[in-house]
Amino acid sequence: MGRFAYVNGRFVPYGQAVVHIEDRGYQLADAVYEVWSLFDGKLADAEGHFLRLERSLSELRIAMPMSRRALTLVLREAIRRNRVKDGLLYLQVSRGVAPREHVFPSGETPPSLVITVKSLDRAAVEAKAAKGVHVVTTPENRWGRCDIKSVGLLPNVLAKQKAKEAGAAEAWFVDDLGFVTEGASSSAWIVDAEGRLRTRDTNANILRGVTRNTLLQVIADEGLEVDERPFTPAEATAAREAFITGAGTLVLPVISVDGRKVGDGAPGPLATKLRRLYIERARAGRSDQRARLRTCRNLA
Ligand SMILES: Cc1ncc(COP(=O)(O)O)c(C=O)c1O
């Protein structure tokens, strides 16, 4: 059974999926993307990712390539054709194909749409989560609109490579005031020395994580509170626990920052519990009204 990609209106074998050399996503990073995790063949946090996609596009004045309803059908078909149960769905929309010029092409240029789906080995992923991951820090050097999920990811690419070369799975950006903003592809959290959950507030120059948002709801349902206040790397290593969240990582315990242990150097109990609760909720396909409202507020 082969893999199929969706490219501008057609499903094509993965190995033959190509875009034009003058696609503005390719030449100018004039494109946005979204990533959904898939549980039992269903999109987790479907609504939150759709809302953010629509917002990213509207901030850049790129048209939705089709209605949300039609897009939902295409995503479902992409999952079905690839026979993926547990995995990730990647979607990218660019401003389309036009002779290379910085200014927008004419209004007739349709946006390009590419979708790929891949399977994940959940057992391997869970084994990684049970061990926890290492994080390194790196100076914040991204543009001022990290709330837009743009494919312009060069600083994130370099940060991730730095992490990999240090034996870590993620890099946390640290701003000029010494506070962690977020990970190169995840939101950053700690359970501080007083036992309070902390994560950066979304007025900062960060991506408004959809997983973060759902987790806020999970946490509220558990009767716990979150302090949306920035923390330093030193606070992270003095913390009881640390973890990252994202569609790719879900809730992933962090066991060291820049080579210094967090807590006792093992995944923390709260992070482990929140991971379980998040996955249970995603498997149950729950994206209730309150989470939706919170997402709308968050993205406004
Ligand atoms: C920079 C950055 N922050 C945070 C996240 C987490 O966002 P989400 O939970 O919506 O996947 C991502 C995910 O790719 C990211 O790239």
PDB file of C-alpha atoms and ligand atoms in Angstrom:
ATOM      1  CA  MET A   1       0.000   0.000   0.000  1.00  0.00           C
ATOM      2  CA  GLY A   2       1.666   3.240  -1.154  1.00  0.00           C
ATOM      3  CA  ARG A   3       1.471   6.703   0.284  1.00  0.00           C
ATOM      4  CA  PHE A   4      -0.436   9.464  -1.449  1.00  0.00           C
ATOM      5  CA  ALA A   5      -0.027  13.215  -1.252  1.00  0.00           C
ATOM      6  CA  TYR A   6      -2.637  15.772  -2.163  1.00  0.00           C
ATOM      7  CA  VAL A   7      -1.246  18.474  -4.454  1.00  0.00           C
ATOM      8  CA  ASN A   8      -3.461  21.222  -5.829  1.00  0.00           C
ATOM      9  CA  GLY A   9      -6.605  19.230  -6.394  1.00  0.00           C
ATOM     10  CA  ARG A  10      -5.192  15.747  -7.023  1.00  0.00           C
ATOM     11  CA  PHE A  11      -4.049  12.770  -5.019  1.00  0.00           C
ATOM     12  CA  VAL A  12      -0.726  11.582  -6.442  1.00  0.00           C
ATOM     13  CA  PRO A  13       1.734   8.874  -5.398  1.00  0.00           C
ATOM     14  CA  TYR A  14       3.987  10.341  -2.713  1.00  0.00           C
ATOM     15  CA  GLY A  15       7.168   9.832  -4.781  1.00  0.00           C
ATOM     16  CA  GLN A  16       5.716  11.821  -7.680  1.00  0.00           C
ATOM     17  CA  ALA A  17       4.283  14.709  -5.655  1.00  0.00           C
ATOM     18  CA  VAL A  18       5.836  17.968  -6.875  1.00  0.00           C
ATOM     19  CA  VAL A  19       5.130  21.689  -6.799  1.00  0.00           C
ATOM     20  CA  HIS A  20       6.153  24.267  -9.400  1.00  0.00           C
ATOM     21  CA  ILE A  21       9.601  25.904  -9.021  1.00  0.00           C
ATOM     22  CA  GLU A  22       7.897  29.292  -8.828  1.00  0.00           C
ATOM     23  CA  ASP A  23       5.611  28.336  -5.989  1.00  0.00           C
ATOM     24  CA  ARG A  24       5.899  31.235  -3.539  1.00  0.00           C
ATOM     25  CA  GLY A  25       6.164  28.848  -0.637  1.00  0.00           C
ATOM     26  CA  TYR A  26       9.280  27.344  -2.194  1.00  0.00           C
ATOM     27  CA  GLN A  27      10.879  30.641  -3.233  1.00  0.00           C
ATOM     28  CA  LEU A  28       9.799  33.111  -0.563  1.00  0.00           C
ATOM     29  CA  ALA A  29       8.420  31.084   2.353  1.00  0.00           C
ATOM     30  CA  ASP A  30       5.177  32.889   1.474  1.00  0.00           C
ATOM     31  CA  ALA A  31       3.081  30.097   2.963  1.00  0.00           C
ATOM     32  CA  VAL A  32       1.574  28.765   6.166  1.00  0.00           C
ATOM     33  CA  TYR A  33       1.090  25.273   7.507  1.00  0.00           C
ATOM     34  CA  GLU A  34      -0.755  23.223  10.079  1.00  0.00           C
ATOM     35  CA  VAL A  35      -0.085  19.862  11.670  1.00  0.00           C
ATOM     36  CA  TRP A  36      -2.788  17.659  13.173  1.00  0.00           C
ATOM     37  CA  SER A  37      -2.080  14.541  15.166  1.00  0.00           C
ATOM     38  CA  LEU A  38      -4.235  11.559  14.209  1.00  0.00           C
ATOM     39  CA  PHE A  39      -5.714   9.084  16.638  1.00  0.00           C
ATOM     40  CA  ASP A  40      -7.650   6.126  15.241  1.00  0.00           C
ATOM     41  CA  GLY A  41      -7.719   7.889  11.874  1.00  0.00           C
ATOM     42  CA  LYS A  42      -9.327  11.045  13.328  1.00  0.00           C
ATOM     43  CA  LEU A  43      -7.958  14.569  13.553  1.00  0.00           C
ATOM     44  CA  ALA A  44      -7.149  15.604  17.120  1.00  0.00           C
ATOM     45  CA  ASP A  45      -8.123  19.173  18.039  1.00  0.00           C
ATOM     46  CA  ALA A  46      -9.585  19.523  14.534  1.00  0.00           C
ATOM     47  CA  GLU A  47     -11.366  22.793  15.237  1.00  0.00           C
ATOM     48  CA  GLY A  48      -8.423  24.524  16.921  1.00  0.00           C
ATOM     49  CA  HIS A  49      -6.095  23.796  13.999  1.00  0.00           C
ATOM     50  CA  PHE A  50      -8.707  24.911  11.437  1.00  0.00           C
ATOM     51  CA  LEU A  51      -9.241  28.156  13.321  1.00  0.00           C
ATOM     52  CA  ARG A  52      -5.511  28.829  13.481  1.00  0.00           C
ATOM     53  CA  LEU A  53      -5.066  27.992   9.791  1.00  0.00           C
ATOM     54  CA  GLU A  54      -7.807  30.460   8.890  1.00  0.00           C
ATOM     55  CA  ARG A  55      -6.227  33.086  11.114  1.00  0.00           C
ATOM     56  CA  SER A  56      -2.675  32.589   9.771  1.00  0.00           C
ATOM     57  CA  LEU A  57      -4.009  32.903   6.212  1.00  0.00           C
ATOM     58  CA  SER A  58      -6.086  35.961   6.941  1.00  0.00           C
ATOM     59  CA  GLU A  59      -3.159  37.719   8.693  1.00  0.00           C
ATOM     60  CA  LEU A  60      -1.146  37.212   5.483  1.00  0.00           C
ATOM     61  CA  ARG A  61      -4.068  37.968   3.153  1.00  0.00           C
ATOM     62  CA  ILE A  62      -3.876  34.546   1.515  1.00  0.00           C
ATOM     63  CA  ALA A  63      -7.273  33.082   0.567  1.00  0.00           C
ATOM     64  CA  MET A  64      -8.470  29.778   2.022  1.00  0.00           C
ATOM     65  CA  PRO A  65      -7.877  27.327  -0.839  1.00  0.00           C
ATOM     66  CA  MET A  66     -11.432  25.992  -0.369  1.00  0.00           C
ATOM     67  CA  SER A  67     -14.206  26.121   2.196  1.00  0.00           C
ATOM     68  CA  ARG A  68     -13.600  24.569   5.607  1.00  0.00           C
ATOM     69  CA  ARG A  69     -16.243  21.955   4.765  1.00  0.00           C
ATOM     70  CA  ALA A  70     -14.565  20.959   1.493  1.00  0.00           C
ATOM     71  CA  LEU A  71     -11.156  20.963   3.158  1.00  0.00           C
ATOM     72  CA  THR A  72     -12.429  18.672   5.899  1.00  0.00           C
ATOM     73  CA  LEU A  73     -13.522  16.190   3.227  1.00  0.00           C
ATOM     74  CA  VAL A  74     -10.114  16.368   1.525  1.00  0.00           C
ATOM     75  CA  LEU A  75      -8.320  15.780   4.841  1.00  0.00           C
ATOM     76  CA  ARG A  76     -10.536  12.772   5.575  1.00  0.00           C
ATOM     77  CA  GLU A  77      -9.866  11.382   2.108  1.00  0.00           C
ATOM     78  CA  ALA A  78      -6.105  11.900   2.573  1.00  0.00           C
ATOM     79  CA  ILE A  79      -6.244   9.911   5.818  1.00  0.00           C
ATOM     80  CA  ARG A  80      -8.353   7.186   4.213  1.00  0.00           C
ATOM     81  CA  ARG A  81      -6.153   6.802   1.129  1.00  0.00           C
ATOM     82  CA  ASN A  82      -3.031   6.548   3.266  1.00  0.00           C
ATOM     83  CA  ARG A  83      -4.716   4.128   5.684  1.00  0.00           C
ATOM     84  CA  VAL A  84      -3.258   5.958   8.647  1.00  0.00           C
ATOM     85  CA  LYS A  85      -4.668   5.308  12.096  1.00  0.00           C
ATOM     86  CA  ASP A  86      -2.091   6.926  14.377  1.00  0.00           C
ATOM     87  CA  GLY A  87       0.067   9.564  12.790  1.00  0.00           C
ATOM     88  CA  LEU A  88       0.405  13.139  11.629  1.00  0.00           C
ATOM     89  CA  LEU A  89      -1.273  15.155   8.900  1.00  0.00           C
ATOM     90  CA  TYR A  90       0.687  18.064   7.397  1.00  0.00           C
ATOM     91  CA  LEU A  91      -1.047  20.782   5.369  1.00  0.00           C
ATOM     92  CA  GLN A  92       0.583  23.723   3.628  1.00  0.00           C
ATOM     93  CA  VAL A  93      -1.014  26.636   1.808  1.00  0.00           C
ATOM     94  CA  SER A  94       1.132  29.042  -0.201  1.00  0.00           C
ATOM     95  CA  ARG A  95       0.197  32.241  -2.005  1.00  0.00           C
ATOM     96  CA  GLY A  96       0.435  30.255  -5.227  1.00  0.00           C
ATOM     97  CA  VAL A  97       2.617  30.065  -8.315  1.00  0.00           C
ATOM     98  CA  ALA A  98       3.752  33.277 -10.019  1.00  0.00           C
ATOM     99  CA  PRO A  99       6.941  34.745 -11.553  1.00  0.00           C
ATOM    100  CA  ARG A 100       9.224  35.607  -8.631  1.00  0.00           C
ATOM    101  CA  GLU A 101       8.523  39.056  -7.245  1.00  0.00           C
ATOM    102  CA  HIS A 102       8.228  40.138  -3.631  1.00  0.00           C
ATOM    103  CA  VAL A 103       4.856  41.856  -4.031  1.00  0.00           C
ATOM    104  CA  PHE A 104       1.699  39.766  -4.090  1.00  0.00           C
ATOM    105  CA  PRO A 105       0.737  38.295  -7.487  1.00  0.00           C
ATOM    106  CA  SER A 106      -2.571  39.252  -9.086  1.00  0.00           C
ATOM    107  CA  GLY A 107      -5.808  38.366  -7.364  1.00  0.00           C
ATOM    108  CA  GLU A 108      -6.417  35.548  -9.871  1.00  0.00           C
ATOM    109  CA  THR A 109      -3.476  33.491  -8.593  1.00  0.00           C
ATOM    110  CA  PRO A 110      -4.973  30.579  -6.674  1.00  0.00           C
ATOM    111  CA  PRO A 111      -3.269  29.501  -3.450  1.00  0.00           C
ATOM    112  CA  SER A 112      -1.387  26.185  -3.574  1.00  0.00           C
ATOM    113  CA  LEU A 113      -2.469  23.396  -1.252  1.00  0.00           C
ATOM    114  CA  VAL A 114      -0.350  20.399  -0.300  1.00  0.00           C
ATOM    115  CA  ILE A 115      -1.294  17.681   2.186  1.00  0.00           C
ATOM    116  CA  THR A 116       0.719  14.691   3.382  1.00  0.00           C
ATOM    117  CA  VAL A 117      -0.092  12.058   5.991  1.00  0.00           C
ATOM    118  CA  LYS A 118       2.309   9.738   7.785  1.00  0.00           C
ATOM    119  CA  SER A 119       1.984   6.933  10.292  1.00  0.00           C
ATOM    120  CA  LEU A 120       3.611   7.001  13.695  1.00  0.00           C
ATOM    121  CA  ASP A 121       4.654   4.043  15.761  1.00  0.00           C
ATOM    122  CA  ARG A 122       2.740   4.907  18.948  1.00  0.00           C
ATOM    123  CA  ALA A 123       4.589   2.280  20.981  1.00  0.00           C
ATOM    124  CA  ALA A 124       7.953   3.878  20.067  1.00  0.00           C
ATOM    125  CA  VAL A 125       6.548   7.335  20.763  1.00  0.00           C
ATOM    126  CA  GLU A 126       5.267   6.237  24.182  1.00  0.00           C
ATOM    127  CA  ALA A 127       8.631   4.634  24.992  1.00  0.00           C
ATOM    128  CA  LYS A 128      10.298   7.986  24.250  1.00  0.00           C
ATOM    129  CA  ALA A 129       7.790   9.835  26.414  1.00  0.00           C
ATOM    130  CA  ALA A 130       8.376   7.411  29.281  1.00  0.00           C
ATOM    131  CA  LYS A 131      12.083   8.304  29.217  1.00  0.00           C
ATOM    132  CA  GLY A 132      11.637  12.057  28.795  1.00  0.00           C
ATOM    133  CA  VAL A 133      13.748  14.317  26.596  1.00  0.00           C
ATOM    134  CA  HIS A 134      16.598  16.796  26.933  1.00  0.00           C
ATOM    135  CA  VAL A 135      16.294  20.444  25.955  1.00  0.00           C
ATOM    136  CA  VAL A 136      18.923  23.075  25.142  1.00  0.00           C
ATOM    137  CA  THR A 137      18.412  26.830  25.103  1.00  0.00           C
ATOM    138  CA  THR A 138      19.245  29.234  22.304  1.00  0.00           C
ATOM    139  CA  PRO A 139      18.847  33.010  21.874  1.00  0.00           C
ATOM    140  CA  GLU A 140      15.498  34.105  20.447  1.00  0.00           C
ATOM    141  CA  ASN A 141      16.202  35.332  16.912  1.00  0.00           C
ATOM    142  CA  ARG A 142      12.873  34.927  15.104  1.00  0.00           C
ATOM    143  CA  TRP A 143      10.696  37.570  13.474  1.00  0.00           C
ATOM    144  CA  GLY A 144       8.006  39.455  15.385  1.00  0.00           C
ATOM    145  CA  ARG A 145       5.009  37.450  14.070  1.00  0.00           C
ATOM    146  CA  CYS A 146       5.552  34.008  15.539  1.00  0.00           C
ATOM    147  CA  ASP A 147       1.766  33.865  16.101  1.00  0.00           C
ATOM    148  CA  ILE A 148       1.502  33.130  12.348  1.00  0.00           C
ATOM    149  CA  LYS A 149       2.326  29.514  11.553  1.00  0.00           C
ATOM    150  CA  SER A 150       4.577  30.414   8.645  1.00  0.00           C
ATOM    151  CA  VAL A 151       6.830  27.959   6.802  1.00  0.00           C
ATOM    152  CA  GLY A 152       9.684  30.474   7.285  1.00  0.00           C
ATOM    153  CA  LEU A 153      11.346  28.251   9.868  1.00  0.00           C
ATOM    154  CA  LEU A 154      15.077  28.839   9.408  1.00  0.00           C
ATOM    155  CA  PRO A 155      15.758  29.914  13.024  1.00  0.00           C
ATOM    156  CA  ASN A 156      13.746  26.880  14.191  1.00  0.00           C
ATOM    157  CA  VAL A 157      15.724  24.610  11.852  1.00  0.00           C
ATOM    158  CA  LEU A 158      19.039  25.898  13.229  1.00  0.00           C
ATOM    159  CA  ALA A 159      17.802  25.641  16.819  1.00  0.00           C
ATOM    160  CA  LYS A 160      16.652  22.046  16.318  1.00  0.00           C
ATOM    161  CA  GLN A 161      19.976  21.124  14.744  1.00  0.00           C
ATOM    162  CA  LYS A 162      21.793  22.660  17.718  1.00  0.00           C
ATOM    163  CA  ALA A 163      19.590  20.540  19.984  1.00  0.00           C
ATOM    164  CA  LYS A 164      20.282  17.395  18.004  1.00  0.00           C
ATOM    165  CA  GLU A 165      24.032  17.958  18.066  1.00  0.00           C
ATOM    166  CA  ALA A 166      23.805  18.323  21.863  1.00  0.00           C
ATOM    167  CA  GLY A 167      21.845  15.055  22.173  1.00  0.00           C
ATOM    168  CA  ALA A 168      18.619  16.941  22.913  1.00  0.00           C
ATOM    169  CA  ALA A 169      15.180  16.694  21.321  1.00  0.00           C
ATOM    170  CA  GLU A 170      14.130  20.325  21.535  1.00  0.00           C
ATOM    171  CA  ALA A 171      15.570  23.845  21.762  1.00  0.00           C
ATOM    172  CA  TRP A 172      13.917  26.537  23.853  1.00  0.00           C
ATOM    173  CA  PHE A 173      14.257  30.096  22.592  1.00  0.00           C
ATOM    174  CA  VAL A 174      15.237  32.602  25.298  1.00  0.00           C
ATOM    175  CA  ASP A 175      14.367  36.282  24.828  1.00  0.00           C
ATOM    176  CA  ASP A 176      16.468  39.375  25.637  1.00  0.00           C
ATOM    177  CA  LEU A 177      15.066  39.488  29.177  1.00  0.00           C
ATOM    178  CA  GLY A 178      16.213  35.926  29.819  1.00  0.00           C
ATOM    179  CA  PHE A 179      12.779  34.280  29.612  1.00  0.00           C
ATOM    180  CA  VAL A 180      11.902  31.164  27.639  1.00  0.00           C
ATOM    181  CA  THR A 181       9.491  32.001  24.836  1.00  0.00           C
ATOM    182  CA  GLU A 182       8.767  28.514  23.424  1.00  0.00           C
ATOM    183  CA  GLY A 183      10.378  25.536  21.762  1.00  0.00           C
ATOM    184  CA  ALA A 184      11.445  25.375  18.120  1.00  0.00           C
ATOM    185  CA  SER A 185       8.361  23.229  17.487  1.00  0.00           C
ATOM    186  CA  SER A 186       6.523  23.123  20.806  1.00  0.00           C
ATOM    187  CA  SER A 187       5.169  25.163  23.705  1.00  0.00           C
ATOM    188  CA  ALA A 188       7.251  25.168  26.912  1.00  0.00           C
ATOM    189  CA  TRP A 189       5.915  24.460  30.417  1.00  0.00           C
ATOM    190  CA  ILE A 190       7.183  23.910  33.957  1.00  0.00           C
ATOM    191  CA  VAL A 191       5.744  22.854  37.288  1.00  0.00           C
ATOM    192  CA  ASP A 192       7.671  25.407  39.325  1.00  0.00           C
ATOM    193  CA  ALA A 193       9.364  24.955  42.700  1.00  0.00           C
ATOM    194  CA  GLU A 194       6.055  25.865  44.412  1.00  0.00           C
ATOM    195  CA  GLY A 195       4.167  23.258  42.372  1.00  0.00           C
ATOM    196  CA  ARG A 196       2.443  25.757  40.046  1.00  0.00           C
ATOM    197  CA  LEU A 197       1.993  25.002  36.358  1.00  0.00           C
ATOM    198  CA  ARG A 198       3.545  27.773  34.291  1.00  0.00           C
ATOM    199  CA  THR A 199       3.685  28.560  30.587  1.00  0.00           C
ATOM    200  CA  ARG A 200       4.246  31.723  28.595  1.00  0.00           C
ATOM    201  CA  ASP A 201       1.165  33.849  27.912  1.00  0.00           C
ATOM    202  CA  THR A 202       0.050  34.161  24.300  1.00  0.00           C
ATOM    203  CA  ASN A 203       0.463  37.948  24.197  1.00  0.00           C
ATOM    204  CA  ALA A 204       4.159  37.182  23.846  1.00  0.00           C
ATOM    205  CA  ASN A 205       5.658  36.576  20.419  1.00  0.00           C
ATOM    206  CA  ILE A 206       4.876  32.862  20.342  1.00  0.00           C
ATOM    207  CA  LEU A 207       2.670  30.481  18.410  1.00  0.00           C
ATOM    208  CA  ARG A 208      -0.679  30.020  20.107  1.00  0.00           C
ATOM    209  CA  GLY A 209      -0.339  26.289  20.554  1.00  0.00           C
ATOM    210  CA  VAL A 210      -3.501  24.323  19.910  1.00  0.00           C
ATOM    211  CA  THR A 211      -2.296  21.504  22.155  1.00  0.00           C
ATOM    212  CA  ARG A 212      -1.438  24.092  24.811  1.00  0.00           C
ATOM    213  CA  ASN A 213      -4.954  25.390  24.541  1.00  0.00           C
ATOM    214  CA  THR A 214      -6.615  21.996  24.903  1.00  0.00           C
ATOM    215  CA  LEU A 215      -4.302  21.186  27.779  1.00  0.00           C
ATOM    216  CA  LEU A 216      -5.435  24.364  29.566  1.00  0.00           C
ATOM    217  CA  GLN A 217      -8.930  22.885  29.413  1.00  0.00           C
ATOM    218  CA  VAL A 218      -7.728  19.486  30.630  1.00  0.00           C
ATOM    219  CA  ILE A 219      -5.952  21.206  33.519  1.00  0.00           C
ATOM    220  CA  ALA A 220      -9.022  23.277  34.403  1.00  0.00           C
ATOM    221  CA  ASP A 221     -11.145  20.101  34.362  1.00  0.00           C
ATOM    222  CA  GLU A 222      -8.691  18.591  36.854  1.00  0.00           C
ATOM    223  CA  GLY A 223      -9.296  21.551  39.155  1.00  0.00           C
ATOM    224  CA  LEU A 224      -5.725  22.803  38.696  1.00  0.00           C
ATOM    225  CA  GLU A 225      -4.541  26.296  37.862  1.00  0.00           C
ATOM    226  CA  VAL A 226      -2.001  27.610  35.383  1.00  0.00           C
ATOM    227  CA  ASP A 227       0.078  30.715  35.825  1.00  0.00           C
ATOM    228  CA  GLU A 228       0.590  32.119  32.316  1.00  0.00           C
ATOM    229  CA  ARG A 229       3.833  33.808  33.302  1.00  0.00           C
ATOM    230  CA  PRO A 230       7.261  33.512  31.695  1.00  0.00           C
ATOM    231  CA  PHE A 231      10.055  31.497  33.315  1.00  0.00           C
ATOM    232  CA  THR A 232      13.826  31.478  32.947  1.00  0.00           C
ATOM    233  CA  PRO A 233      15.990  28.427  32.170  1.00  0.00           C
ATOM    234  CA  ALA A 234      17.243  28.639  35.792  1.00  0.00           C
ATOM    235  CA  GLU A 235      13.646  28.423  37.028  1.00  0.00           C
ATOM    236  CA  ALA A 236      13.167  25.413  34.782  1.00  0.00           C
ATOM    237  CA  THR A 237      16.096  23.562  36.336  1.00  0.00           C
ATOM    238  CA  ALA A 238      14.911  24.548  39.828  1.00  0.00           C
ATOM    239  CA  ALA A 239      11.394  23.367  38.913  1.00  0.00           C
ATOM    240  CA  ARG A 240       9.774  20.113  39.947  1.00  0.00           C
ATOM    241  CA  GLU A 241       8.942  19.225  36.353  1.00  0.00           C
ATOM    242  CA  ALA A 242       9.129  20.538  32.828  1.00  0.00           C
ATOM    243  CA  PHE A 243       7.437  19.469  29.638  1.00  0.00           C
ATOM    244  CA  ILE A 244       6.640  20.509  26.087  1.00  0.00           C
ATOM    245  CA  THR A 245       3.397  20.335  24.131  1.00  0.00           C
ATOM    246  CA  GLY A 246       2.571  20.221  20.439  1.00  0.00           C
ATOM    247  CA  ALA A 247       0.660  18.226  17.864  1.00  0.00           C
ATOM    248  CA  GLY A 248       3.821  16.230  17.192  1.00  0.00           C
ATOM    249  CA  THR A 249       4.912  15.721  20.796  1.00  0.00           C
ATOM    250  CA  LEU A 250       1.511  15.853  22.584  1.00  0.00           C
ATOM    251  CA  VAL A 251       2.703  16.296  26.192  1.00  0.00           C
ATOM    252  CA  LEU A 252       6.354  15.301  26.484  1.00  0.00           C
ATOM    253  CA  PRO A 253       8.314  15.369  29.770  1.00  0.00           C
ATOM    254  CA  VAL A 254      11.602  17.310  29.766  1.00  0.00           C
ATOM    255  CA  ILE A 255      14.282  15.863  32.060  1.00  0.00           C
ATOM    256  CA  SER A 256      17.142  18.328  31.540  1.00  0.00           C
ATOM    257  CA  VAL A 257      17.796  21.836  30.295  1.00  0.00           C
ATOM    258  CA  ASP A 258      21.296  22.682  29.028  1.00  0.00           C
ATOM    259  CA  GLY A 259      22.608  19.541  30.690  1.00  0.00           C
ATOM    260  CA  ARG A 260      21.147  20.413  34.124  1.00  0.00           C
ATOM    261  CA  LYS A 261      18.577  18.037  35.565  1.00  0.00           C
ATOM    262  CA  VAL A 262      14.975  19.091  36.052  1.00  0.00           C
ATOM    263  CA  GLY A 263      13.636  17.655  39.324  1.00  0.00           C
ATOM    264  CA  ASP A 264      15.188  14.261  39.863  1.00  0.00           C
ATOM    265  CA  GLY A 265      16.003  13.897  36.171  1.00  0.00           C
ATOM    266  CA  ALA A 266      13.033  11.654  35.383  1.00  0.00           C
ATOM    267  CA  PRO A 267       9.628  12.427  33.802  1.00  0.00           C
ATOM    268  CA  GLY A 268       7.453  14.158  36.370  1.00  0.00           C
ATOM    269  CA  PRO A 269       4.156  12.719  37.645  1.00  0.00           C
ATOM    270  CA  LEU A 270       2.020  15.672  36.581  1.00  0.00           C
ATOM    271  CA  ALA A 271       3.444  15.790  33.036  1.00  0.00           C
ATOM    272  CA  THR A 272       2.924  12.036  32.752  1.00  0.00           C
ATOM    273  CA  LYS A 273      -0.658  12.337  33.951  1.00  0.00           C
ATOM    274  CA  LEU A 274      -1.435  15.264  31.645  1.00  0.00           C
ATOM    275  CA  ARG A 275      -0.072  13.276  28.707  1.00  0.00           C
ATOM    276  CA  ARG A 276      -2.398  10.397  29.539  1.00  0.00           C
ATOM    277  CA  LEU A 277      -5.394  12.718  29.959  1.00  0.00           C
ATOM    278  CA  TYR A 278      -4.642  14.566  26.719  1.00  0.00           C
ATOM    279  CA  ILE A 279      -4.395  11.309  24.762  1.00  0.00           C
ATOM    280  CA  GLU A 280      -7.594   9.930  26.317  1.00  0.00           C
ATOM    281  CA  ARG A 281      -9.395  13.088  25.308  1.00  0.00           C
ATOM    282  CA  ALA A 282      -7.982  13.012  21.766  1.00  0.00           C
ATOM    283  CA  ARG A 283      -8.924   9.334  21.354  1.00  0.00           C
ATOM    284  CA  ALA A 284     -12.431  10.095  22.565  1.00  0.00           C
ATOM    285  CA  GLY A 285     -12.572  12.823  19.875  1.00  0.00           C
ATOM    286  CA  ARG A 286     -13.581  15.414  22.420  1.00  0.00           C
ATOM    287  CA  SER A 287     -13.293  19.004  21.337  1.00  0.00           C
ATOM    288  CA  ASP A 288     -16.020  20.518  23.436  1.00  0.00           C
ATOM    289  CA  GLN A 289     -17.611  23.919  23.293  1.00  0.00           C
ATOM    290  CA  ARG A 290     -15.473  25.357  26.084  1.00  0.00           C
ATOM    291  CA  ALA A 291     -12.210  24.403  24.348  1.00  0.00           C
ATOM    292  CA  ARG A 292     -13.567  25.939  21.122  1.00  0.00           C
ATOM    293  CA  LEU A 293     -14.488  29.162  22.856  1.00  0.00           C
ATOM    294  CA  ARG A 294     -11.090  29.303  24.510  1.00  0.00           C
ATOM    295  CA  THR A 295      -9.404  28.818  21.106  1.00  0.00           C
ATOM    296  CA  CYS A 296     -11.463  31.624  19.565  1.00  0.00           C
ATOM    297  CA  ARG A 297     -10.566  33.966  22.424  1.00  0.00           C
ATOM    298  CA  ASN A 298      -6.963  32.917  22.236  1.00  0.00           C
ATOM    299  CA  LEU A 299      -6.688  33.572  18.516  1.00  0.00           C
ATOM    300  CA  ALA A 300      -8.611  36.860  18.533  1.00  0.00           C
TER     301      ALA A 300
HETATM  302  C1  LIG B   1       7.123  27.221  17.342  1.00  0.00           C
HETATM  303  C2  LIG B   1       6.028  26.310  17.811  1.00  0.00           C
HETATM  304  N1  LIG B   1       5.454  26.527  19.013  1.00  0.00           N
HETATM  305  C3  LIG B   1       4.475  25.741  19.476  1.00  0.00           C
HETATM  306  C4  LIG B   1       4.022  24.651  18.752  1.00  0.00           C
HETATM  307  C5  LIG B   1       2.913  23.811  19.291  1.00  0.00           C
HETATM  308  O1  LIG B   1       1.733  24.094  18.608  1.00  0.00           O
HETATM  309  P1  LIG B   1       0.560  23.043  18.467  1.00  0.00           P
HETATM  310  O2  LIG B   1       0.239  22.585  19.860  1.00  0.00           O
HETATM  311  O3  LIG B   1      -0.541  23.814  17.876  1.00  0.00           O
HETATM  312  O4  LIG B   1       1.055  21.944  17.608  1.00  0.00           O
HETATM  313  C6  LIG B   1       4.575  24.378  17.497  1.00  0.00           C
HETATM  314  C7  LIG B   1       4.099  23.255  16.697  1.00  0.00           C
HETATM  315  O5  LIG B   1       4.535  22.985  15.628  1.00  0.00           O
HETATM  316  C8  LIG B   1       5.594  25.243  17.006  1.00  0.00           C
HETATM  317  O6  LIG B   1       6.146  25.036  15.798  1.00  0.00           O
END
